[in-house]
Amino acid sequence: MIDNLLFIDTEASGLPKKWNAPYSKVNNWPFSVQISWLIYNRNGNLIKQEDHYIKDNDFKISPAAQDIHGITREFLNEHGELRHEVMELLAKDMELYRPLMIGHFMELDFHVLSADFFRSGVENPISNMKMFCTMIATKRLADNTQHKYLRLGDLYQLLFKTPLLHQHNALTDAAATAECYFELIKRGEIDEEYILKQQSLKSYEHPFNRFIGWAVVILILLLLLIILLTYRGTT
């Protein structure tokens, strides 16, 4: 049983070019321009919330993405923080609370965040976390719509009969995801059994990126072994 829940959302510089590319392909994966997360206990009590903009100048925001979220380079330069500092804070919270990570279109957030962990040189804790996607969980509710899945605003409207204001702000969307999740629990649309079942779905992570992670671990172990053998040979 997981005691803590982490609701997360990102606003990004664009969309992935290929979904199965390694994170080392810098231009393939979009960069986070805003990362927000809220941590609740399983009873629905808010523990903490974080909201951060990224000011690193190693990326450009596509016009299409900027039209959606409205975040400009000028805004990031004034209000942003360094990527590695934000990723270190996120990793620290993930390690401290060991939460179930919840998002709407979790696959996109998984890759965007994983790419940013890679760029930052911060160990990526996401691969070892349990995740839950409210978009996948509510697929059947989209049967009477023109879409395969419900967008977050559509799900919010369906559940609460009111429009979701200020969409495409990561903090707003993460908070709305939390509201939808707890409402779905309340209505019996999802339960702990279903949440656990979704964990058995195919991992979002591409096999190449899993290989890279293990390759780094093996390389470090080999280097330690070489150092140990060298040290013994000199004594």
mmCIF file of C-alpha atoms in Angstrom:
data_model
loop_
_atom_site.group_PDB
_atom_site.id
_atom_site.type_symbol
_atom_site.label_atom_id
_atom_site.label_comp_id
_atom_site.label_asym_id
_atom_site.label_seq_id
_atom_site.Cartn_x
_atom_site.Cartn_y
_atom_site.Cartn_z
ATOM 1 C CA MET A 1 0.000 0.000 0.000
ATOM 2 C CA ILE A 2 1.406 3.388 -1.057
ATOM 3 C CA ASP A 3 0.921 6.161 1.490
ATOM 4 C CA ASN A 4 1.851 9.172 -0.656
ATOM 5 C CA LEU A 5 0.768 10.407 -4.077
ATOM 6 C CA LEU A 6 2.766 12.735 -6.330
ATOM 7 C CA PHE A 7 0.752 14.539 -9.007
ATOM 8 C CA ILE A 8 3.011 15.988 -11.667
ATOM 9 C CA ASP A 9 2.807 17.944 -14.892
ATOM 10 C CA THR A 10 5.228 19.587 -17.283
ATOM 11 C CA GLU A 11 5.013 22.284 -19.902
ATOM 12 C CA ALA A 12 7.581 21.658 -22.595
ATOM 13 C CA SER A 13 9.446 23.328 -25.442
ATOM 14 C CA GLY A 14 7.719 21.101 -28.003
ATOM 15 C CA LEU A 15 6.869 17.465 -28.720
ATOM 16 C CA PRO A 16 9.125 14.408 -29.195
ATOM 17 C CA LYS A 17 10.223 13.699 -32.750
ATOM 18 C CA LYS A 18 10.511 9.958 -32.092
ATOM 19 C CA TRP A 19 9.097 8.201 -29.043
ATOM 20 C CA ASN A 20 11.658 5.382 -29.051
ATOM 21 C CA ALA A 21 14.851 7.427 -29.256
ATOM 22 C CA PRO A 22 17.495 7.396 -26.502
ATOM 23 C CA TYR A 23 17.658 10.408 -24.210
ATOM 24 C CA SER A 24 21.175 11.100 -25.486
ATOM 25 C CA LYS A 25 19.596 12.381 -28.720
ATOM 26 C CA VAL A 26 19.323 15.912 -27.425
ATOM 27 C CA ASN A 27 17.205 17.368 -30.214
ATOM 28 C CA ASN A 28 14.684 14.525 -30.142
ATOM 29 C CA TRP A 29 13.199 15.115 -26.707
ATOM 30 C CA PRO A 30 11.582 18.413 -25.714
ATOM 31 C CA PHE A 31 12.855 20.362 -22.728
ATOM 32 C CA SER A 32 10.755 21.171 -19.686
ATOM 33 C CA VAL A 33 10.012 24.866 -19.372
ATOM 34 C CA GLN A 34 7.819 24.380 -16.274
ATOM 35 C CA ILE A 35 7.671 21.468 -13.831
ATOM 36 C CA SER A 36 5.080 21.347 -11.053
ATOM 37 C CA TRP A 37 4.206 18.666 -8.557
ATOM 38 C CA LEU A 38 1.924 18.263 -5.555
ATOM 39 C CA ILE A 39 2.321 15.601 -2.885
ATOM 40 C CA TYR A 40 -0.730 14.291 -1.037
ATOM 41 C CA ASN A 41 -1.197 11.521 1.469
ATOM 42 C CA ARG A 42 -3.605 8.761 0.514
ATOM 43 C CA ASN A 43 -6.390 10.503 2.492
ATOM 44 C CA GLY A 44 -6.251 13.489 0.170
ATOM 45 C CA ASN A 45 -4.384 15.902 2.441
ATOM 46 C CA LEU A 46 -1.891 18.149 0.664
ATOM 47 C CA ILE A 47 1.631 17.742 2.050
ATOM 48 C CA LYS A 48 3.534 20.118 -0.236
ATOM 49 C CA GLN A 49 3.550 21.666 -3.677
ATOM 50 C CA GLU A 50 6.347 22.815 -5.953
ATOM 51 C CA ASP A 51 6.233 25.010 -9.050
ATOM 52 C CA HIS A 52 9.382 25.752 -11.060
ATOM 53 C CA TYR A 53 10.380 27.298 -14.375
ATOM 54 C CA ILE A 54 13.595 26.315 -16.169
ATOM 55 C CA LYS A 55 15.881 29.093 -17.396
ATOM 56 C CA ASP A 56 18.760 27.136 -18.976
ATOM 57 C CA ASN A 57 19.508 28.596 -22.420
ATOM 58 C CA ASP A 58 20.268 25.307 -24.203
ATOM 59 C CA PHE A 59 16.871 25.076 -25.899
ATOM 60 C CA LYS A 60 14.351 27.065 -27.904
ATOM 61 C CA ILE A 61 10.595 27.033 -27.381
ATOM 62 C CA SER A 62 8.716 26.103 -30.540
ATOM 63 C CA PRO A 63 6.102 28.643 -31.676
ATOM 64 C CA ALA A 64 3.396 25.958 -31.448
ATOM 65 C CA ALA A 65 4.300 25.137 -27.837
ATOM 66 C CA GLN A 66 4.481 28.806 -26.883
ATOM 67 C CA ASP A 67 1.025 29.367 -28.357
ATOM 68 C CA ILE A 68 -0.301 26.637 -26.045
ATOM 69 C CA HIS A 69 1.297 27.540 -22.705
ATOM 70 C CA GLY A 70 2.296 31.156 -23.308
ATOM 71 C CA ILE A 71 5.726 30.795 -21.668
ATOM 72 C CA THR A 72 8.394 32.930 -23.337
ATOM 73 C CA ARG A 73 12.180 32.974 -23.156
ATOM 74 C CA GLU A 74 12.000 36.411 -21.547
ATOM 75 C CA PHE A 75 9.735 35.063 -18.792
ATOM 76 C CA LEU A 76 12.092 32.135 -18.154
ATOM 77 C CA ASN A 77 15.132 34.404 -17.973
ATOM 78 C CA GLU A 78 13.407 36.480 -15.290
ATOM 79 C CA HIS A 79 11.596 33.794 -13.279
ATOM 80 C CA GLY A 80 13.400 30.543 -14.068
ATOM 81 C CA GLU A 81 15.824 28.365 -12.128
ATOM 82 C CA LEU A 82 18.671 26.116 -13.215
ATOM 83 C CA ARG A 83 17.496 22.748 -14.489
ATOM 84 C CA HIS A 84 19.817 20.637 -12.367
ATOM 85 C CA GLU A 85 18.616 22.371 -9.181
ATOM 86 C CA VAL A 86 14.968 21.639 -9.998
ATOM 87 C CA MET A 87 15.700 18.030 -10.988
ATOM 88 C CA GLU A 88 17.674 17.488 -7.775
ATOM 89 C CA LEU A 89 14.723 18.818 -5.748
ATOM 90 C CA LEU A 90 12.285 16.557 -7.606
ATOM 91 C CA ALA A 91 14.530 13.520 -7.137
ATOM 92 C CA LYS A 92 14.841 14.328 -3.430
ATOM 93 C CA ASP A 93 11.049 14.442 -3.006
ATOM 94 C CA MET A 94 10.643 11.193 -4.919
ATOM 95 C CA GLU A 95 13.180 9.496 -2.684
ATOM 96 C CA LEU A 96 11.789 10.988 0.530
ATOM 97 C CA TYR A 97 8.093 10.276 -0.040
ATOM 98 C CA ARG A 98 8.360 7.196 -2.314
ATOM 99 C CA PRO A 99 5.008 8.109 -3.846
ATOM 100 C CA LEU A 100 2.759 6.767 -6.540
ATOM 101 C CA MET A 101 3.464 9.130 -9.443
ATOM 102 C CA ILE A 102 0.276 10.284 -11.152
ATOM 103 C CA GLY A 103 -0.221 12.325 -14.294
ATOM 104 C CA HIS A 104 -2.590 12.871 -17.189
ATOM 105 C CA PHE A 105 -0.777 11.562 -20.285
ATOM 106 C CA MET A 106 1.874 10.123 -18.000
ATOM 107 C CA GLU A 107 3.893 8.751 -20.902
ATOM 108 C CA LEU A 108 4.784 12.231 -22.126
ATOM 109 C CA ASP A 109 5.748 13.496 -18.665
ATOM 110 C CA PHE A 110 7.772 10.319 -18.083
ATOM 111 C CA HIS A 111 9.920 10.946 -21.153
ATOM 112 C CA VAL A 112 10.234 14.713 -20.777
ATOM 113 C CA LEU A 113 11.352 14.363 -17.149
ATOM 114 C CA SER A 114 13.637 11.409 -17.881
ATOM 115 C CA ALA A 115 15.343 13.390 -20.643
ATOM 116 C CA ASP A 116 15.838 16.308 -18.252
ATOM 117 C CA PHE A 117 17.287 14.019 -15.579
ATOM 118 C CA PHE A 118 19.710 12.749 -18.237
ATOM 119 C CA ARG A 119 20.693 16.272 -19.310
ATOM 120 C CA SER A 120 21.176 17.347 -15.700
ATOM 121 C CA GLY A 121 23.403 14.418 -14.771
ATOM 122 C CA VAL A 122 20.989 13.635 -11.930
ATOM 123 C CA GLU A 123 20.167 9.979 -11.290
ATOM 124 C CA ASN A 124 16.697 9.270 -12.659
ATOM 125 C CA PRO A 125 14.444 7.772 -9.956
ATOM 126 C CA ILE A 126 11.354 7.574 -12.167
ATOM 127 C CA SER A 127 12.129 4.189 -13.718
ATOM 128 C CA ASN A 128 11.834 2.567 -10.295
ATOM 129 C CA MET A 129 8.609 4.329 -9.330
ATOM 130 C CA LYS A 130 5.039 3.133 -9.554
ATOM 131 C CA MET A 131 3.034 5.279 -11.949
ATOM 132 C CA PHE A 132 -0.614 5.848 -12.741
ATOM 133 C CA CYS A 133 -2.140 7.672 -15.700
ATOM 134 C CA THR A 134 -5.581 9.234 -15.338
ATOM 135 C CA MET A 135 -5.835 9.546 -19.113
ATOM 136 C CA ILE A 136 -5.511 5.780 -19.579
ATOM 137 C CA ALA A 137 -7.743 5.114 -16.558
ATOM 138 C CA THR A 138 -10.616 7.111 -18.051
ATOM 139 C CA LYS A 139 -10.390 5.803 -21.606
ATOM 140 C CA ARG A 140 -13.866 4.260 -21.443
ATOM 141 C CA LEU A 141 -15.325 7.642 -20.478
ATOM 142 C CA ALA A 142 -14.219 8.922 -23.888
ATOM 143 C CA ASP A 143 -16.448 6.441 -25.742
ATOM 144 C CA ASN A 144 -19.057 9.100 -26.484
ATOM 145 C CA THR A 145 -16.535 11.669 -27.697
ATOM 146 C CA GLN A 146 -14.508 12.145 -30.866
ATOM 147 C CA HIS A 147 -11.275 11.333 -29.056
ATOM 148 C CA LYS A 148 -9.640 8.055 -28.054
ATOM 149 C CA TYR A 149 -8.762 9.595 -24.685
ATOM 150 C CA LEU A 150 -10.143 12.507 -22.712
ATOM 151 C CA ARG A 151 -7.978 15.579 -22.483
ATOM 152 C CA LEU A 152 -7.537 16.847 -18.942
ATOM 153 C CA GLY A 153 -9.914 19.766 -19.484
ATOM 154 C CA ASP A 154 -12.542 17.430 -20.913
ATOM 155 C CA LEU A 155 -12.236 15.044 -17.960
ATOM 156 C CA TYR A 156 -12.473 17.938 -15.505
ATOM 157 C CA GLN A 157 -15.577 19.276 -17.273
ATOM 158 C CA LEU A 158 -17.148 15.815 -17.270
ATOM 159 C CA LEU A 159 -16.544 15.226 -13.565
ATOM 160 C CA PHE A 160 -17.253 18.670 -12.132
ATOM 161 C CA LYS A 161 -19.575 20.240 -14.744
ATOM 162 C CA THR A 162 -17.386 23.323 -14.863
ATOM 163 C CA PRO A 163 -14.555 24.308 -17.206
ATOM 164 C CA LEU A 164 -10.939 24.005 -16.115
ATOM 165 C CA LEU A 165 -9.573 27.539 -16.086
ATOM 166 C CA HIS A 166 -5.955 28.508 -16.823
ATOM 167 C CA GLN A 167 -5.107 25.198 -18.515
ATOM 168 C CA HIS A 168 -1.573 24.498 -19.763
ATOM 169 C CA ASN A 169 -0.011 25.881 -16.642
ATOM 170 C CA ALA A 170 1.776 22.925 -15.054
ATOM 171 C CA LEU A 171 0.687 23.769 -11.504
ATOM 172 C CA THR A 172 -2.944 24.219 -12.558
ATOM 173 C CA ASP A 173 -2.898 20.955 -14.500
ATOM 174 C CA ALA A 174 -1.198 18.978 -11.722
ATOM 175 C CA ALA A 175 -3.776 20.270 -9.227
ATOM 176 C CA ALA A 176 -6.617 19.434 -11.625
ATOM 177 C CA THR A 177 -5.213 15.924 -12.085
ATOM 178 C CA ALA A 178 -5.296 15.507 -8.304
ATOM 179 C CA GLU A 179 -8.909 16.707 -8.142
ATOM 180 C CA CYS A 180 -9.914 14.296 -10.906
ATOM 181 C CA TYR A 181 -8.071 11.385 -9.295
ATOM 182 C CA PHE A 182 -9.742 11.811 -5.913
ATOM 183 C CA GLU A 183 -13.142 12.307 -7.558
ATOM 184 C CA LEU A 184 -12.684 9.097 -9.578
ATOM 185 C CA ILE A 185 -11.811 7.278 -6.350
ATOM 186 C CA LYS A 186 -14.879 8.762 -4.643
ATOM 187 C CA ARG A 187 -17.157 7.637 -7.478
ATOM 188 C CA GLY A 188 -15.691 4.148 -7.562
ATOM 189 C CA GLU A 189 -14.457 4.601 -11.134
ATOM 190 C CA ILE A 190 -11.010 3.466 -10.011
ATOM 191 C CA ASP A 191 -9.900 1.540 -6.953
ATOM 192 C CA GLU A 192 -6.692 0.174 -5.490
ATOM 193 C CA GLU A 193 -7.010 -3.042 -7.490
ATOM 194 C CA TYR A 194 -7.233 -1.113 -10.759
ATOM 195 C CA ILE A 195 -4.363 1.156 -9.759
ATOM 196 C CA LEU A 196 -2.192 -1.892 -9.107
ATOM 197 C CA LYS A 197 -3.333 -3.454 -12.379
ATOM 198 C CA GLN A 198 -2.163 -0.433 -14.335
ATOM 199 C CA GLN A 199 1.324 -0.953 -12.888
ATOM 200 C CA SER A 200 1.563 -4.161 -14.918
ATOM 201 C CA LEU A 201 1.158 -2.280 -18.192
ATOM 202 C CA LYS A 202 4.151 -2.067 -20.499
ATOM 203 C CA SER A 203 6.802 0.307 -19.226
ATOM 204 C CA TYR A 204 6.936 3.719 -20.877
ATOM 205 C CA GLU A 205 10.701 3.471 -20.996
ATOM 206 C CA HIS A 206 12.220 2.360 -24.285
ATOM 207 C CA PRO A 207 14.507 -0.695 -23.953
ATOM 208 C CA PHE A 208 17.504 1.309 -25.215
ATOM 209 C CA ASN A 209 17.202 3.779 -22.346
ATOM 210 C CA ARG A 210 16.873 0.919 -19.845
ATOM 211 C CA PHE A 211 20.011 -0.575 -21.392
ATOM 212 C CA ILE A 212 21.884 2.707 -21.007
ATOM 213 C CA GLY A 213 20.943 2.839 -17.327
ATOM 214 C CA TRP A 214 22.262 -0.666 -16.661
ATOM 215 C CA ALA A 215 25.330 -0.018 -18.822
ATOM 216 C CA VAL A 216 26.295 2.938 -16.625
ATOM 217 C CA VAL A 217 25.962 0.805 -13.478
ATOM 218 C CA ILE A 218 28.055 -2.002 -14.996
ATOM 219 C CA LEU A 219 30.712 0.467 -16.166
ATOM 220 C CA ILE A 220 31.009 1.948 -12.672
ATOM 221 C CA LEU A 221 31.365 -1.524 -11.144
ATOM 222 C CA LEU A 222 34.060 -2.429 -13.684
ATOM 223 C CA LEU A 223 35.973 0.768 -12.918
ATOM 224 C CA LEU A 224 35.794 0.050 -9.185
ATOM 225 C CA LEU A 225 37.044 -3.486 -9.819
ATOM 226 C CA ILE A 226 39.968 -2.200 -11.903
ATOM 227 C CA ILE A 227 40.878 0.316 -9.194
ATOM 228 C CA LEU A 228 40.722 -2.401 -6.538
ATOM 229 C CA LEU A 229 42.889 -4.797 -8.559
ATOM 230 C CA THR A 230 45.384 -2.025 -9.330
ATOM 231 C CA TYR A 231 45.584 -1.098 -5.660
ATOM 232 C CA ARG A 232 46.176 -4.715 -4.638
ATOM 233 C CA GLY A 233 48.866 -5.076 -7.290
ATOM 234 C CA THR A 234 50.838 -2.198 -5.811
ATOM 235 C CA THR A 235 50.748 -3.509 -2.227
#
